[in-house]
Structure formats: structure tokens, C-alpha cells
CSV table of C-alpha atoms in Angstrom, one decimal:
chain,number,residue,atom,x,y,z
A,558,MET,CA,0.0,0.0,-0.1
A,559,LEU,CA,1.3,3.5,-0.9
A,560,LEU,CA,1.7,5.7,2.0
A,561,PRO,CA,0.8,9.4,1.6
A,562,HIS,CA,3.5,11.9,1.2
A,563,PRO,CA,4.3,13.7,4.5
A,564,LYS,CA,3.3,17.2,4.8
A,565,PRO,CA,6.2,19.7,4.6
A,566,LYS,CA,7.1,21.2,8.0
A,567,HIS,CA,7.6,24.7,6.7
A,568,LYS,CA,5.0,26.7,4.7
A,569,HIS,CA,7.5,28.0,2.1
A,570,ILE,CA,11.0,27.4,0.8
A,571,VAL,CA,13.6,29.9,0.8
A,572,LEU,CA,16.4,29.7,-1.8
A,573,THR,CA,19.8,29.8,0.0
A,574,SER,CA,23.3,28.4,-0.3
A,575,HIS,CA,23.5,28.2,3.5
A,576,PRO,CA,20.8,25.5,4.4
A,577,GLY,CA,20.0,25.3,8.0
A,578,GLN,CA,22.0,28.4,9.1
A,579,PHE,CA,18.9,30.7,9.6
A,580,GLY,CA,19.5,32.9,12.7
A,581,GLN,CA,23.4,32.4,12.7
A,582,LYS,CA,25.2,35.6,12.5
A,583,PRO,CA,28.9,35.4,11.1
A,584,LEU,CA,31.4,38.0,12.3
A,585,PRO,CA,30.4,41.3,10.9
A,586,ILE,CA,32.4,43.4,8.5
A,587,ARG,CA,32.6,47.1,9.4
A,588,TRP,CA,33.9,48.3,5.9
A,589,GLY,CA,36.1,51.4,6.1
A,590,GLU,CA,37.1,51.0,9.8
A,591,ALA,CA,40.8,52.2,10.5
A,592,ASP,CA,41.4,49.6,12.9
A,593,PRO,CA,41.4,46.2,11.3
A,594,ASN,CA,40.1,44.5,14.5
A,595,GLU,CA,37.2,46.8,14.3
A,596,ARG,CA,36.7,46.2,10.6
A,597,GLY,CA,36.9,42.5,11.1
A,598,PRO,CA,38.3,39.7,9.0
A,599,ILE,CA,36.8,38.5,5.7
A,600,ILE,CA,36.3,34.8,5.7
A,601,ALA,CA,35.6,33.2,2.3
A,602,THR,CA,37.0,29.7,3.2
A,603,LEU,CA,34.8,26.6,3.0
A,604,GLY,CA,35.7,24.5,5.9
A,605,ASN,CA,33.2,25.9,8.4
A,606,THR,CA,30.3,27.6,6.5
A,607,ALA,CA,29.0,29.0,9.5
A,608,HIS,CA,32.0,31.3,9.8
A,609,ARG,CA,31.7,32.6,6.3
A,610,ASN,CA,30.9,36.4,6.2
A,611,ALA,CA,31.4,36.8,2.4
A,612,ILE,CA,30.2,35.7,-0.8
A,613,GLY,CA,32.5,33.6,-3.3
A,614,THR,CA,35.8,32.2,-2.3
A,615,HIS,CA,39.5,33.0,-2.5
A,616,SER,CA,41.5,32.6,-5.8
A,617,GLY,CA,38.6,33.7,-8.0
A,618,ALA,CA,38.4,31.7,-11.1
A,619,TYR,CA,41.0,29.3,-9.8
A,620,ALA,CA,38.4,28.0,-7.3
A,621,VAL,CA,37.1,25.9,-10.3
A,622,TYR,CA,40.7,24.1,-10.5
A,623,ARG,CA,40.5,23.7,-6.6
A,624,ALA,CA,37.1,21.9,-7.1
A,625,LEU,CA,38.7,19.7,-9.7
A,626,ALA,CA,41.5,18.8,-7.3
A,627,VAL,CA,38.9,17.8,-4.6
A,628,ALA,CA,36.6,16.0,-6.9
A,629,SER,CA,39.6,13.8,-8.3
A,630,GLY,CA,40.8,13.2,-4.7
A,631,ASN,CA,44.1,15.0,-4.9
A,632,LEU,CA,42.8,17.6,-2.5
A,633,GLU,CA,41.3,17.2,0.8
A,634,ARG,CA,38.1,19.1,1.3
A,635,ASP,CA,39.0,20.4,4.6
A,636,HIS,CA,42.6,21.3,3.8
A,637,ARG,CA,43.7,24.4,5.7
A,638,ALA,CA,46.8,26.4,4.5
A,639,ASP,CA,49.9,26.4,6.8
A,640,LEU,CA,50.7,30.1,6.6
A,641,THR,CA,54.1,29.8,8.4
A,642,ASN,CA,56.7,32.1,7.0
A,643,THR,CA,54.4,33.4,4.3
A,644,SER,CA,53.9,37.0,5.8
A,645,PRO,CA,55.1,39.9,3.4
A,646,THR,CA,58.9,40.5,2.9
A,647,VAL,CA,58.1,44.1,2.8
A,648,SER,CA,55.3,45.9,4.8
A,649,ILE,CA,52.9,48.2,3.1
A,650,GLY,CA,50.7,50.6,4.9
A,651,PRO,CA,48.6,51.0,6.8
A,652,HIS,CA,48.0,54.3,5.1
A,653,PRO,CA,45.0,56.8,5.9
A,654,SER,CA,43.1,55.8,2.7
A,655,TRP,CA,42.6,52.2,4.4
A,656,GLY,CA,40.3,53.8,6.8
A,657,SER,CA,38.1,55.7,4.3
A,658,PRO,CA,35.2,53.6,3.1
A,659,ASN,CA,35.1,55.3,-0.3
A,660,LYS,CA,38.6,55.2,-1.3
A,661,ILE,CA,38.9,51.6,-1.5
A,662,VAL,CA,36.0,49.3,-2.4
A,663,SER,CA,37.4,46.5,-4.6
A,664,ILE,CA,40.3,44.9,-2.5
A,665,ASP,CA,40.8,44.4,1.1
A,666,PRO,CA,43.7,46.8,2.5
A,667,TYR,CA,44.3,44.3,5.4
A,668,GLY,CA,44.4,41.3,2.9
A,669,THR,CA,48.1,40.6,4.0
A,670,LEU,CA,47.2,39.5,7.4
A,671,ASP,CA,50.5,41.3,8.4
A,672,ASN,CA,51.8,41.4,11.9
A,673,GLY,CA,49.9,38.6,13.1
A,674,LEU,CA,46.6,40.2,12.3
A,675,PHE,CA,43.4,38.2,13.7
A,676,THR,CA,45.8,35.6,15.2
A,677,GLU,CA,43.4,35.2,18.2
A,678,LEU,CA,40.5,34.3,16.0
A,679,ARG,CA,42.6,31.9,14.0
A,680,ALA,CA,43.5,30.3,17.3
A,681,LYS,CA,39.6,29.7,17.8
A,682,GLY,CA,39.4,27.9,14.5
A,683,TYR,CA,38.5,30.7,11.9
A,684,ASP,CA,40.1,29.8,8.6
A,685,ILE,CA,41.3,33.5,7.8
A,686,ARG,CA,43.4,33.5,4.7
A,687,PRO,CA,45.3,36.3,2.7
A,688,SER,CA,44.0,37.9,-0.3
A,689,ILE,CA,47.4,39.8,-0.8
A,690,ALA,CA,50.9,38.4,-0.9
A,691,ILE,CA,54.1,40.5,-1.0
A,692,THR,CA,57.6,39.1,-1.8
A,693,LYS,CA,60.8,40.1,-3.6
A,694,ALA,CA,61.7,38.9,-7.1
A,695,HIS,CA,64.1,39.6,-10.0
A,696,ILE,CA,62.9,40.9,-13.4
A,697,ASN,CA,64.9,39.7,-16.4
A,698,ILE,CA,63.6,41.0,-19.8
A,699,PRO,CA,65.7,41.1,-23.1
A,700,GLU,CA,64.8,44.7,-23.8
A,701,MET,CA,66.3,45.8,-20.4
A,702,GLN,CA,69.5,44.0,-21.2
A,703,GLU,CA,69.5,45.9,-24.6
A,704,ALA,CA,68.9,49.2,-22.7
A,705,VAL,CA,72.0,48.4,-20.6
A,706,ALA,CA,74.2,47.6,-23.7
A,707,ARG,CA,73.2,50.9,-25.4
A,708,GLY,CA,73.6,53.0,-22.2
A,709,ARG,CA,70.0,53.9,-22.2
A,710,VAL,CA,69.6,53.1,-18.5
A,711,LYS,CA,72.1,53.2,-15.7
A,712,VAL,CA,73.6,50.2,-13.8
A,713,ASP,CA,73.4,51.1,-10.2
A,714,GLY,CA,74.1,47.5,-8.7
A,715,LYS,CA,71.2,47.9,-6.3
A,716,ILE,CA,68.1,48.1,-8.5
A,717,LEU,CA,69.6,47.3,-11.8
A,718,ASN,CA,72.6,45.2,-12.2
A,719,ALA,CA,75.0,44.6,-15.1
A,720,LYS,CA,72.9,41.6,-16.5
A,721,GLY,CA,70.0,43.8,-16.9
A,722,GLU,CA,68.2,42.3,-14.0
A,723,LEU,CA,65.8,44.4,-12.0
A,724,VAL,CA,65.3,43.8,-8.3
A,725,ALA,CA,61.8,44.4,-7.4
A,726,THR,CA,59.1,44.2,-4.6
A,727,LYS,CA,56.0,42.4,-5.9
A,728,ALA,CA,52.6,42.0,-4.6
A,729,ALA,CA,49.7,39.8,-5.8
A,730,ILE,CA,46.2,41.0,-5.1
A,731,GLU,CA,42.8,39.1,-5.1
A,732,PRO,CA,39.7,41.3,-5.7
A,733,VAL,CA,37.4,41.7,-2.6
A,734,TRP,CA,34.5,43.8,-3.5
A,735,TYR,CA,32.5,45.7,-1.0
A,736,LEU,CA,29.2,45.6,-2.8
A,737,PRO,CA,27.7,48.8,-1.2
A,738,GLY,CA,30.8,50.7,-2.2
A,739,ILE,CA,30.9,49.1,-5.7
A,740,ALA,CA,27.2,50.3,-6.3
A,741,GLN,CA,27.9,53.7,-5.1
A,742,ARG,CA,31.0,53.9,-7.4
A,743,PHE,CA,28.9,53.0,-10.6
A,744,ASN,CA,26.0,54.9,-9.4
A,745,VAL,CA,23.5,52.0,-9.4
A,746,ALA,CA,21.2,50.6,-6.7
A,747,GLU,CA,22.9,47.8,-4.7
A,748,SER,CA,19.9,45.7,-5.2
A,749,ASP,CA,20.1,46.1,-9.2
A,750,LEU,CA,24.1,45.3,-8.8
A,751,ARG,CA,23.4,42.1,-6.8
A,752,ARG,CA,20.6,41.0,-9.2
A,753,THR,CA,22.7,41.6,-12.3
A,754,LEU,CA,25.8,39.9,-10.9
A,755,PHE,CA,23.6,36.8,-10.0
A,756,GLU,CA,22.1,36.6,-13.5
A,757,GLN,CA,25.0,37.3,-15.5
A,758,THR,CA,27.1,34.5,-13.7
A,759,GLY,CA,24.4,32.0,-14.5
A,760,GLY,CA,23.2,32.0,-10.8
A,761,MET,CA,26.6,30.9,-9.7
A,762,PHE,CA,26.5,32.9,-6.5
A,763,PRO,CA,22.8,32.7,-5.1
A,764,GLU,CA,23.9,34.6,-1.7
A,765,LEU,CA,24.0,37.7,-3.9
A,766,VAL,CA,20.1,37.8,-3.9
A,767,THR,CA,19.4,35.6,-0.8
A,768,ARG,CA,22.0,37.0,1.8
A,769,PRO,CA,21.7,40.9,1.9
A,770,ASP,CA,23.4,40.7,5.2
A,771,LEU,CA,26.6,39.5,3.3
A,772,GLN,CA,28.2,42.8,1.8
A,773,VAL,CA,31.5,41.4,0.6
A,774,PHE,CA,32.0,39.4,-2.6
A,775,LEU,CA,35.1,37.8,-4.0
A,776,PRO,CA,34.4,37.8,-7.7
A,777,PRO,CA,35.8,35.0,-10.0
A,778,ILE,CA,38.0,37.5,-12.0
A,779,GLY,CA,41.7,38.2,-12.2
A,780,GLY,CA,43.2,40.5,-9.8
A,781,TYR,CA,46.4,42.6,-9.8
A,782,THR,CA,50.1,42.1,-9.8
A,783,ILE,CA,52.2,45.1,-8.7
A,784,TYR,CA,56.0,45.6,-9.3
A,785,ILE,CA,57.8,48.1,-7.3
A,786,LEU,CA,61.2,49.5,-8.0
A,787,GLY,CA,63.2,51.5,-5.5
A,788,ASP,CA,62.2,52.4,-2.1
A,789,VAL,CA,58.8,51.3,-1.1
A,790,ALA,CA,58.4,54.0,1.4
A,791,ALA,CA,58.9,56.6,-1.4
A,792,ILE,CA,55.7,55.7,-2.8
A,793,ALA,CA,53.6,57.5,0.0
A,794,ASP,CA,56.2,60.3,0.3
A,795,PRO,CA,54.8,63.4,-1.4
A,796,THR,CA,58.5,64.8,-1.4
A,797,ARG,CA,59.9,62.0,-3.5
A,798,PRO,CA,59.2,61.4,-7.2
A,799,VAL,CA,56.7,58.5,-8.3
A,800,ALA,CA,56.3,56.9,-11.6
A,801,VAL,CA,53.2,54.7,-12.4
A,802,ARG,CA,52.5,52.5,-15.4
A,803,MET,CA,48.9,51.0,-15.1
A,804,HIS,CA,49.0,48.1,-17.6
A,805,ASP,CA,46.1,46.0,-18.6
A,806,GLU,CA,47.0,42.5,-19.6
A,807,CYS,CA,47.7,41.6,-23.2
A,808,ASN,CA,49.0,38.0,-23.4
A,809,GLY,CA,49.7,38.0,-27.1
A,810,SER,CA,52.0,41.0,-26.9
A,811,ASP,CA,53.3,41.1,-23.3
A,812,VAL,CA,54.4,37.4,-23.5
A,813,PHE,CA,54.6,36.4,-27.1
A,814,GLY,CA,55.5,39.7,-28.7
A,815,SER,CA,52.7,40.2,-31.1
A,816,ASP,CA,53.1,43.4,-33.1
A,817,ILE,CA,49.5,44.2,-33.8
A,818,CYS,CA,49.5,46.4,-30.6
A,819,THR,CA,51.9,48.6,-28.6
A,820,CYS,CA,51.2,46.7,-25.2
A,821,ARG,CA,54.7,45.0,-24.6
A,822,PRO,CA,56.7,48.0,-26.0
A,823,TYR,CA,54.7,50.2,-23.8
A,824,LEU,CA,55.1,47.9,-20.9
A,825,VAL,CA,58.7,47.8,-21.3
A,826,HIS,CA,58.9,51.7,-21.6
A,827,GLY,CA,57.0,51.9,-18.4
A,828,ILE,CA,59.5,49.6,-16.6
A,829,GLU,CA,62.3,52.1,-18.0
A,830,VAL,CA,60.6,55.2,-16.7
A,831,ALA,CA,59.9,53.6,-13.3
A,832,LEU,CA,63.5,52.6,-13.1
A,833,GLU,CA,64.8,55.9,-13.9
A,834,THR,CA,62.4,57.4,-11.2
A,835,ALA,CA,63.5,54.9,-8.7
A,836,GLN,CA,67.2,55.7,-9.4
A,837,ALA,CA,66.4,59.4,-9.0
A,838,GLY,CA,65.5,58.7,-5.4
A,839,GLY,CA,61.7,57.8,-5.6
A,840,ALA,CA,59.9,54.7,-6.7
A,841,GLY,CA,58.6,53.2,-9.9
A,842,VAL,CA,55.4,51.1,-9.9
A,843,ILE,CA,54.1,48.8,-12.5
A,844,ILE,CA,50.4,47.7,-11.9
A,845,TYR,CA,49.5,44.8,-14.1
A,846,ALA,CA,45.8,44.1,-14.2
A,847,ARG,CA,44.2,40.9,-15.5
A,848,LYS,CA,41.9,42.5,-18.0
A,849,GLU,CA,42.6,40.6,-21.2
A,850,GLY,CA,41.4,42.0,-24.5
A,851,ARG,CA,39.9,45.3,-22.6
A,852,ALA,CA,38.2,42.8,-20.2
A,853,LEU,CA,36.3,41.2,-23.2
A,854,GLY,CA,38.6,38.0,-23.0
A,855,GLU,CA,41.0,36.8,-25.6
A,856,VAL,CA,38.6,34.7,-27.7
A,857,THR,CA,36.7,37.8,-28.3
A,858,LYS,CA,39.8,39.8,-29.0
A,859,PHE,CA,40.9,37.0,-31.7
A,860,LEU,CA,37.3,37.3,-33.3
A,861,VAL,CA,37.9,41.1,-33.5
A,862,TYR,CA,41.2,40.8,-35.0
A,863,ASN,CA,39.8,38.4,-37.8
A,864,ALA,CA,36.8,40.9,-38.5
A,865,ARG,CA,39.2,44.0,-38.6
A,866,LYS,CA,41.6,42.3,-41.0
A,867,ARG,CA,38.9,40.6,-43.4
A,868,GLN,CA,36.6,43.8,-43.7
A,869,GLU,CA,36.6,45.5,-47.1
A,870,GLY,CA,39.8,47.6,-47.2
A,871,GLY,CA,41.6,45.7,-44.6
A,872,ASP,CA,42.3,46.9,-41.1
A,873,ARG,CA,41.6,50.5,-40.6
A,874,ALA,CA,41.7,53.2,-38.0
A,875,ASP,CA,38.4,54.4,-38.6
A,876,THR,CA,36.8,51.0,-37.9
A,877,TYR,CA,39.2,49.9,-35.2
A,878,PHE,CA,36.5,50.4,-32.4
A,879,THR,CA,33.4,49.8,-34.2
A,880,ARG,CA,34.5,46.2,-35.0
A,881,THR,CA,35.0,45.6,-31.5
A,882,GLU,CA,31.7,46.9,-30.7
A,883,CYS,CA,30.1,44.8,-33.3
A,884,VAL,CA,31.3,41.6,-31.8
A,885,ALA,CA,31.2,42.3,-28.2
A,886,GLY,CA,28.3,45.0,-28.0
A,887,VAL,CA,30.9,47.4,-26.3
A,888,GLN,CA,34.2,48.8,-27.1
A,889,ASP,CA,35.5,48.4,-23.5
A,890,MET,CA,34.6,46.7,-20.5
A,891,ARG,CA,37.7,47.5,-18.1
A,892,PHE,CA,35.7,50.2,-16.4
A,893,GLN,CA,38.6,51.9,-14.8
A,894,GLU,CA,36.4,53.4,-11.9
A,895,LEU,CA,37.8,50.6,-9.6
A,896,MET,CA,41.4,50.7,-10.6
A,897,PRO,CA,42.7,53.7,-8.4
A,898,ASP,CA,41.9,51.5,-5.3
A,899,VAL,CA,45.3,49.6,-5.7
A,900,MET,CA,47.1,53.1,-5.8
A,901,HIS,CA,45.2,54.0,-2.6
A,902,TRP,CA,46.2,50.7,-1.1
A,903,LEU,CA,49.9,51.6,-1.8
A,904,GLY,CA,49.4,54.9,-0.2
A,905,ILE,CA,49.9,57.1,-3.5
A,906,THR,CA,48.7,60.5,-3.3
A,907,LYS,CA,50.5,62.0,-6.2
A,908,ILE,CA,52.0,60.5,-9.4
A,909,ASP,CA,54.7,62.5,-11.0
A,910,ARG,CA,55.1,60.6,-14.1
A,911,PHE,CA,52.0,58.7,-15.4
A,912,VAL,CA,53.0,56.4,-18.4
A,913,SER,CA,49.6,56.1,-20.2
A,914,MET,CA,47.6,57.6,-23.1
A,915,SER,CA,44.4,56.5,-21.5
A,916,ASN,CA,42.1,59.5,-20.5
A,917,LEU,CA,39.7,57.0,-18.8
A,918,LYS,CA,42.7,56.0,-16.4
A,919,TYR,CA,43.8,59.4,-16.0
A,920,ASP,CA,40.1,60.7,-15.2
A,921,ALA,CA,39.6,57.9,-12.8
A,922,ILE,CA,42.8,58.4,-11.0
A,923,VAL,CA,42.3,62.3,-10.6
A,924,LYS,CA,38.6,61.8,-9.7
A,925,SER,CA,39.8,59.5,-6.7
A,926,GLY,CA,41.9,62.4,-5.4
A,927,ILE,CA,45.3,61.5,-6.6
A,928,GLU,CA,47.4,64.3,-8.2
A,929,VAL,CA,49.0,63.5,-11.5
A,930,GLY,CA,52.0,65.6,-12.9
A,931,SER,CA,53.3,64.6,-16.3
A,932,ARG,CA,51.8,62.1,-18.7
A,933,ILE,CA,54.2,59.9,-20.8
A,934,THR,CA,53.0,58.5,-24.1
A,935,ILE,CA,54.9,55.7,-25.9
A,936,PRO,CA,57.8,57.1,-28.1
A,937,GLU,CA,57.1,56.8,-31.8
A,938,GLY,CA,60.2,54.6,-32.3
A,939,LEU,CA,58.8,51.9,-30.1
A,940,ILE,CA,55.5,51.4,-32.1
A,941,PRO,CA,55.4,48.4,-34.4
A,942,ALA,CA,54.6,48.8,-37.9
A,943,ASP,CA,51.4,46.7,-37.6
A,944,ALA,CA,50.3,48.7,-34.6
A,945,GLN,CA,50.0,52.0,-36.3
A,946,VAL,CA,46.4,51.3,-36.9
A,947,GLU,CA,45.8,51.0,-33.2
A,948,MET,CA,47.7,54.2,-32.4
A,949,ASN,CA,45.9,56.2,-35.3
A,950,ALA,CA,42.7,55.0,-34.0
A,951,LYS,CA,43.5,56.0,-30.4
A,952,LYS,CA,44.5,59.5,-31.5
A,953,ALA,CA,41.5,60.0,-33.6
A,954,ALA,CA,39.4,59.0,-30.5
A,955,GLY,CA,40.9,61.6,-28.4
A,956,TYR,CA,43.4,59.6,-26.4
A,957,TYR,CA,46.2,61.5,-24.9
A,958,THR,CA,49.1,62.4,-27.1
A,959,GLU,CA,50.5,65.7,-26.0
A,960,GLY,CA,52.8,66.7,-23.1
A,961,GLU,CA,55.1,63.7,-23.2
A,962,VAL,CA,58.8,63.8,-22.4
A,963,PRO,CA,60.3,64.9,-25.8
A,964,ASP,CA,62.5,62.0,-26.6
A,965,GLU,CA,64.3,59.1,-25.4
A,966,VAL,CA,67.8,60.8,-25.1
A,967,MET,CA,66.5,63.7,-23.2
A,968,LEU,CA,64.6,61.4,-20.7
A,969,THR,CA,67.7,59.6,-19.9
A,970,GLN,CA,69.8,62.7,-19.6
A,971,THR,CA,67.3,64.5,-17.4
A,972,VAL,CA,66.9,61.3,-14.9
A,973,GLY,CA,70.6,60.6,-15.2
A,974,ARG,CA,71.2,64.1,-13.8
A,975,GLN,CA,68.8,63.5,-11.1
A,976,TYR,CA,70.3,60.3,-10.2
A,977,GLU,CA,73.9,61.8,-9.9
A,978,GLU,CA,72.4,64.3,-7.6
A,979,VAL,CA,71.1,61.8,-5.3
A,980,LEU,CA,74.4,60.0,-5.2
């Protein structure tokens, strides 16, 4: 005999990724508090779901690889990172901007867990992990060796050695979004932002719409790598020169030397300017953002390449941006509004030499309260022949082209004199 189905105990069903946790309150996050203990830790680990006070998880898109490792039996589900001896090799901050809720909304300024931050909570079983790591590294690129051989840059034995190797401090940063701040930055309602994020990720993060109490989100996107040349303390010292190259990822050019764009030449030029500024007693900062193909992705970028080259008349400056829009729907999805957050984390209040043609980057930086002195465009001699279409399109679109340092020789002579004065 068939038995009747039991009646449900609840009158309604609520969509949630935290089943059975109604009434539980995770540790609060008071974004913008200057004291990190008052601000509270960000807990996005999966060991104890009751402790989670953020949406998403560490490592962004790489979390999918972690899932594969767990599914295949290569990684224990409850693995906890042993953070012994992983603390930063150089301390950065805290800076006044860390305590301003509007200055930094897309990264966790206290993400390094430096100086034993939240040790008491970790001792109680809270799995609190860094979202920022800082280390030291050598940079060795062929163009720098050539610059040494031609005498274009000075070997000082401290920042640059005779082999053309650069000594740098580098930091890796995962994005950590404070949703009310992100919504304010883009002038949208937080509810609309949450709903759109939920829908456009295929419902990947239900908590965006079911847990309004969780205000922090670790999105599955790439973050930043920062390379600092010179004294880190100079970055936040308004009396010392600072150069910045804000570079958006371009794998084809940056890594493989594709000549259809100016990305690698401009990156290398930015490194030279950073080196020269560091040798002049300041600091040079290269910020490398994982925003491949103007944040449209590499597949879309390659489709656009084909569309540009196969159109009637071939690749042309007058259709450079429109062909991108035909494929992607927009010309650019990098949205530089969040980009200055990294500079505020570093404590930058002024940039003496900003190596960029982008008005969007410049405007976002200035609007955020950072003063910009001179702007440096890429020298004509560094532009590959196949990239002239890109440059002509950018000039026609109003990209910055004036006010650059006149030429490479003058740049080297000027900074060389400053460097000798420092010595």
C-alpha cells in the first residue's frame, strides 16, 4: 500500500546556499574602519560554512581548479593552508586611505594578514586567509639588457645590475568587493547590482540575492600584480618622485611579442621610466591588471582581429573600435572606476610621471583624489609597424598624445642628472 507523502514542515521554501543556518550571524565586517580588528576579518573559506561572512571564495576563477582537485581526490576538502613564514617580505601601509570607506571598495587593504592580524580568531578555528601576498623578485627581460648595452639606462648595482636584472618588490592582489561601495562607485542601486551579478554569472552565487546581510563578494575574476622598483617608502612620500604604469593584460603582446598592438613596448617603456624614477630617489610602480582584451576576453579579441583584417579595405583606424563593438556589444569593459583602489592601497597621493595615453585611467585617478603631474606616451620609435592602426585609432578617438617627454635621449639625460644628484 502506498503511503501518503508527509506534509512539509515549513510553509514556504527559501532559496539559499546556506541551508540550516537561519539565525546564525557570522562575524561582522565594518568596511572602512581604520582599526582592522574593528573592521573584522573577511572569511571566504569553505571549511566551516557558519563562519563565512563573504560571498564567493579565494582564488577567483582558480576556485574551479580547486574543485577539480577535490573531486579527483587530489585535495582534501577540509585542507587548511599552513601560513608559516608566508608573511610579506616588505610591509605596505597602513595608510590613511585604508580607513576611508569610499577610497578602497574593490580590494581588502588588510588582506596581507601582516603582523599577526586576527591571530586570536585563527586560534579559535576561524580559517582566515590572505588575499594579498608580497615578496621580492628579480625581473629579467631582453629589452632591459639591450637598454643596458646601449647605455639607455644606468646600472647601479642595487636596483639594476650589469646583467640587466631588476630587483623588485612585487605584490599579488585578489579582488574583494564591498558591494555597497561598488554600487555607489557605479551609481547604481545595490539591489540592481546584486541581481545583475547573480544573473550574468548564471546564478553561480545565490547569496547575492538571498543574503543581503553579506556585503562582501570575492568575484571570480583576475586581480592585480604590482612590481615596485626602488624604496617602497617613497611611494607614499609626497617629497619623492613616483612613476606609475597602469597596464592591462595583453597575453599576445606582453608574453609572445605580437606586433598588432603596442602593449609590450609600452610596458617595457613603463618599466624603464619606473627604473629611472627609482634611481632618482623615488619609486617606480608597474600595476598589471588581469583584464585581457579590454576585459572582453581573449576569444573575443581574436574574433575582432579577424573581423578587422577581413573587412573591405583591410584593417583601418576608422573601424578599429566599431568592429570591437560589433562583436562584443561594447568597445571596452575594463571600467577604470575601480582601478585607483590599488594606488590608494599603496598610499599614493601623487604621481609625478604617469605612463599612459588613456584618458579613462587618468580621469579615474584624478577623480579619486590622486594628483597627476606629467603624462608620458609611448615614443614613436617603439611603435610596431602593424600597430600603427591602433595608434591612429586612439589618436582619432581623443587619447592623450601631448605633453610627453620629448624624446628618449632627453629622458635619459634628465633622469641621469637627477640620479647623480641623489648619489
